[in-house]
mmCIF file of C-alpha atoms and ligand atoms in Angstrom:
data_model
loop_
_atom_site.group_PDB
_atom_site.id
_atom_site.type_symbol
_atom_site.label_atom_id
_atom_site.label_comp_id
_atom_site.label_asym_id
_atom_site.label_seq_id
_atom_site.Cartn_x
_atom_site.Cartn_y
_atom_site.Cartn_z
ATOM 1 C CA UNK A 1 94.147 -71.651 -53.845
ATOM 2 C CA UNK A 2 90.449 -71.810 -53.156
ATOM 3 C CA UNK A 3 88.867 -73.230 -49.933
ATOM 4 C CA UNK A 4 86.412 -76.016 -49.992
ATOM 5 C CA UNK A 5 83.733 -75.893 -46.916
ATOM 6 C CA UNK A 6 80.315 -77.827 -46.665
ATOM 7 C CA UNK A 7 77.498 -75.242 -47.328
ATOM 8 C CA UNK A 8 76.509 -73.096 -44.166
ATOM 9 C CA UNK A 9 72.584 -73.508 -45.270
ATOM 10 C CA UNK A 10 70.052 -76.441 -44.718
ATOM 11 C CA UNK A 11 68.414 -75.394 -47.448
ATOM 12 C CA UNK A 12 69.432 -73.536 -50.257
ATOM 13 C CA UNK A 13 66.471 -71.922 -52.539
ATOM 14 C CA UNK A 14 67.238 -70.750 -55.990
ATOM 15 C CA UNK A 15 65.076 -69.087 -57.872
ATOM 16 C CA UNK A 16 65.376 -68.743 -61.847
ATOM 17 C CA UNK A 17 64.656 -65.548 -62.782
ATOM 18 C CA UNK A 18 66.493 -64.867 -65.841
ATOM 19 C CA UNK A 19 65.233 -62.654 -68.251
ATOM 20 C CA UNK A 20 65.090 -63.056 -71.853
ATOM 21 C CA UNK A 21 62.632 -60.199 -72.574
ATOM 22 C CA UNK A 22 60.376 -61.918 -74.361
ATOM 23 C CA UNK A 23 63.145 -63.064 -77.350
ATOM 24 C CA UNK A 24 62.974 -67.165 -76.059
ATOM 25 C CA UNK A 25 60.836 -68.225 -72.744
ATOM 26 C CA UNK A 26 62.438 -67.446 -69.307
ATOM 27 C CA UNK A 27 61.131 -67.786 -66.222
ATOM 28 C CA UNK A 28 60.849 -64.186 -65.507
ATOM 29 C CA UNK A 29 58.244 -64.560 -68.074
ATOM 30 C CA UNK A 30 56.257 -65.293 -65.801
ATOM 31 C CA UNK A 31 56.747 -63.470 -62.255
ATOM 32 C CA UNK A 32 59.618 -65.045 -61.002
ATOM 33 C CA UNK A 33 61.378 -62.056 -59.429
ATOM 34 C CA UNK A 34 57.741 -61.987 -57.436
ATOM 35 C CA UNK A 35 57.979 -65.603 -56.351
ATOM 36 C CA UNK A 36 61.609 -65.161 -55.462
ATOM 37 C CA UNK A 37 60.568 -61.925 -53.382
ATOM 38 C CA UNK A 38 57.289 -63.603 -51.426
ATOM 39 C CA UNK A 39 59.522 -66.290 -51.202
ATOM 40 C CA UNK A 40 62.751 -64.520 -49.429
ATOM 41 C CA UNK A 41 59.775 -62.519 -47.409
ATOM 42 C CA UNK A 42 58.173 -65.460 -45.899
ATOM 43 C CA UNK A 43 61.504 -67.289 -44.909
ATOM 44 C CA UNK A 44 62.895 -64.341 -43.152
ATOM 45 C CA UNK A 45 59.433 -64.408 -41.605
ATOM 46 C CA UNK A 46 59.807 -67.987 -40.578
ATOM 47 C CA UNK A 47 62.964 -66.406 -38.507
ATOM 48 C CA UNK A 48 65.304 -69.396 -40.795
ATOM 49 C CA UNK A 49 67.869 -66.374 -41.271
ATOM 50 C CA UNK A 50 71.468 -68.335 -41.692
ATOM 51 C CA UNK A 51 69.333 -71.417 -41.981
ATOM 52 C CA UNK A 52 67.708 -71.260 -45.035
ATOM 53 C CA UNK A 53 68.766 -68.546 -47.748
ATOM 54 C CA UNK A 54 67.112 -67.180 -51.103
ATOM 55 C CA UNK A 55 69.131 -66.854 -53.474
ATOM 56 C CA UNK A 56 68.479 -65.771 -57.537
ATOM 57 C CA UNK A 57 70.080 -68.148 -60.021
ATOM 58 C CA UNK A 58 70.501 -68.042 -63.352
ATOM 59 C CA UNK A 59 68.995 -69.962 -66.533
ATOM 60 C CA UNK A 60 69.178 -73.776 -65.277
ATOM 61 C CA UNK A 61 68.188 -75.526 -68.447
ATOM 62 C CA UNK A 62 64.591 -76.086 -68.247
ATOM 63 C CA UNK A 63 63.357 -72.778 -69.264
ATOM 64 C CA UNK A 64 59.910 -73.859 -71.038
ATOM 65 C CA UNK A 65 58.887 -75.413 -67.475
ATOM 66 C CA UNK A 66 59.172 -71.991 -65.442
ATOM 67 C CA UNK A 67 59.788 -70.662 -63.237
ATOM 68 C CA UNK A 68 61.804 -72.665 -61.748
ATOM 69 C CA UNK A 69 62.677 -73.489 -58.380
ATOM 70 C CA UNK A 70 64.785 -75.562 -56.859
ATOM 71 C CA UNK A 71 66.123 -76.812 -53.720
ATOM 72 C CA UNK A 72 69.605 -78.148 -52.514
ATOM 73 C CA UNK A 73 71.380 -80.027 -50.861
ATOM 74 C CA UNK A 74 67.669 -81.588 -51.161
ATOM 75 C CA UNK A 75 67.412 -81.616 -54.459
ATOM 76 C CA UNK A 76 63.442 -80.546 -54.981
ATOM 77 C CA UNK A 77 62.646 -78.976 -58.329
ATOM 78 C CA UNK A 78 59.399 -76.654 -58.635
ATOM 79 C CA UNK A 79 58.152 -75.770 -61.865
ATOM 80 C CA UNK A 80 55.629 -73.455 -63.236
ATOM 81 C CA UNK A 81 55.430 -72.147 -60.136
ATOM 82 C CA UNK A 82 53.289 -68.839 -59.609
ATOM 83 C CA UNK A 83 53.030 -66.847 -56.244
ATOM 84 C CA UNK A 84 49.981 -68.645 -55.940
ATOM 85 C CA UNK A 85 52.782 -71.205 -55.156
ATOM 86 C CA UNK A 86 54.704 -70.084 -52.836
ATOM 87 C CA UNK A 87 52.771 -70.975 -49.863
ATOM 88 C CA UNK A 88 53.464 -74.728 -50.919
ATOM 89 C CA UNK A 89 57.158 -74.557 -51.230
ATOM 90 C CA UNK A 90 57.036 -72.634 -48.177
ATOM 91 C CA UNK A 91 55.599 -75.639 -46.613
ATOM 92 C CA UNK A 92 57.915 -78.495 -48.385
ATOM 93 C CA UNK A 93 61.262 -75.891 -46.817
ATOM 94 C CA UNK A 94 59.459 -75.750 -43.380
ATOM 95 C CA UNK A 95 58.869 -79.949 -43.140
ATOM 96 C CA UNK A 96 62.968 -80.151 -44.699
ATOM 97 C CA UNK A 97 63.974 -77.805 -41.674
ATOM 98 C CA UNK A 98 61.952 -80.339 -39.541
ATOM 99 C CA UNK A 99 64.060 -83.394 -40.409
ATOM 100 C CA UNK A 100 67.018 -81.391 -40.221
HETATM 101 S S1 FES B 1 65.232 -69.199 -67.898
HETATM 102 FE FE1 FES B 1 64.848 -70.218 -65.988
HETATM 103 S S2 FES B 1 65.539 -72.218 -66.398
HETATM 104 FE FE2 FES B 1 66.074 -71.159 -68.195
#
């Protein structure tokens, strides 16, 4: 029988980055492995470890719009998001830890 808990993370940060190599659009089209890697790098930098976790997720449905981001419980969605991005969503995850 399976166990039901609340999530241990304020925020929970997926990050699209399936790969269709080049067959249909995917996020990873478009460097979302790197924006899932600056991002994991700059929240373990933020010291959020336990708080706030990374994670990779698979195709969530909106695949012409990525990559992809999104954010629970909160529920944010980023799209088209570059590593030019990152420093943003870094900043929308650091003022969610804030209300927290
Ligand atoms: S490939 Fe990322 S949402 Fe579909």
């Amino acid at each position: 029988m399976q166990i039901q808990n609340e999530s241990p993370y304020i925020v929970h940060v997926f990050v699209c980055t399936n790969d269709r190599g080049g067959e249909r659009k995917s996020c990873a089209d478009n460097n979302s492995q790197l924006v899932k890697d600056q991002l994991k790098k700059a929240v373990d930098g933020k010291g959020w470890k336990g708080k706030v976790r990374v994670s990779t997720s698979g195709c969530m449905g909106v695949c012409g719009e990525g990559p992809n981001v999104m954010i629970y419980p909160q529920k944010l969605w980023f799209s088209r998001v570059s590593p030019d991005d990152v420093d943003a969503v870094l900043s929308v995850i650091e003022r969610l830890m804030s209300e927290a």
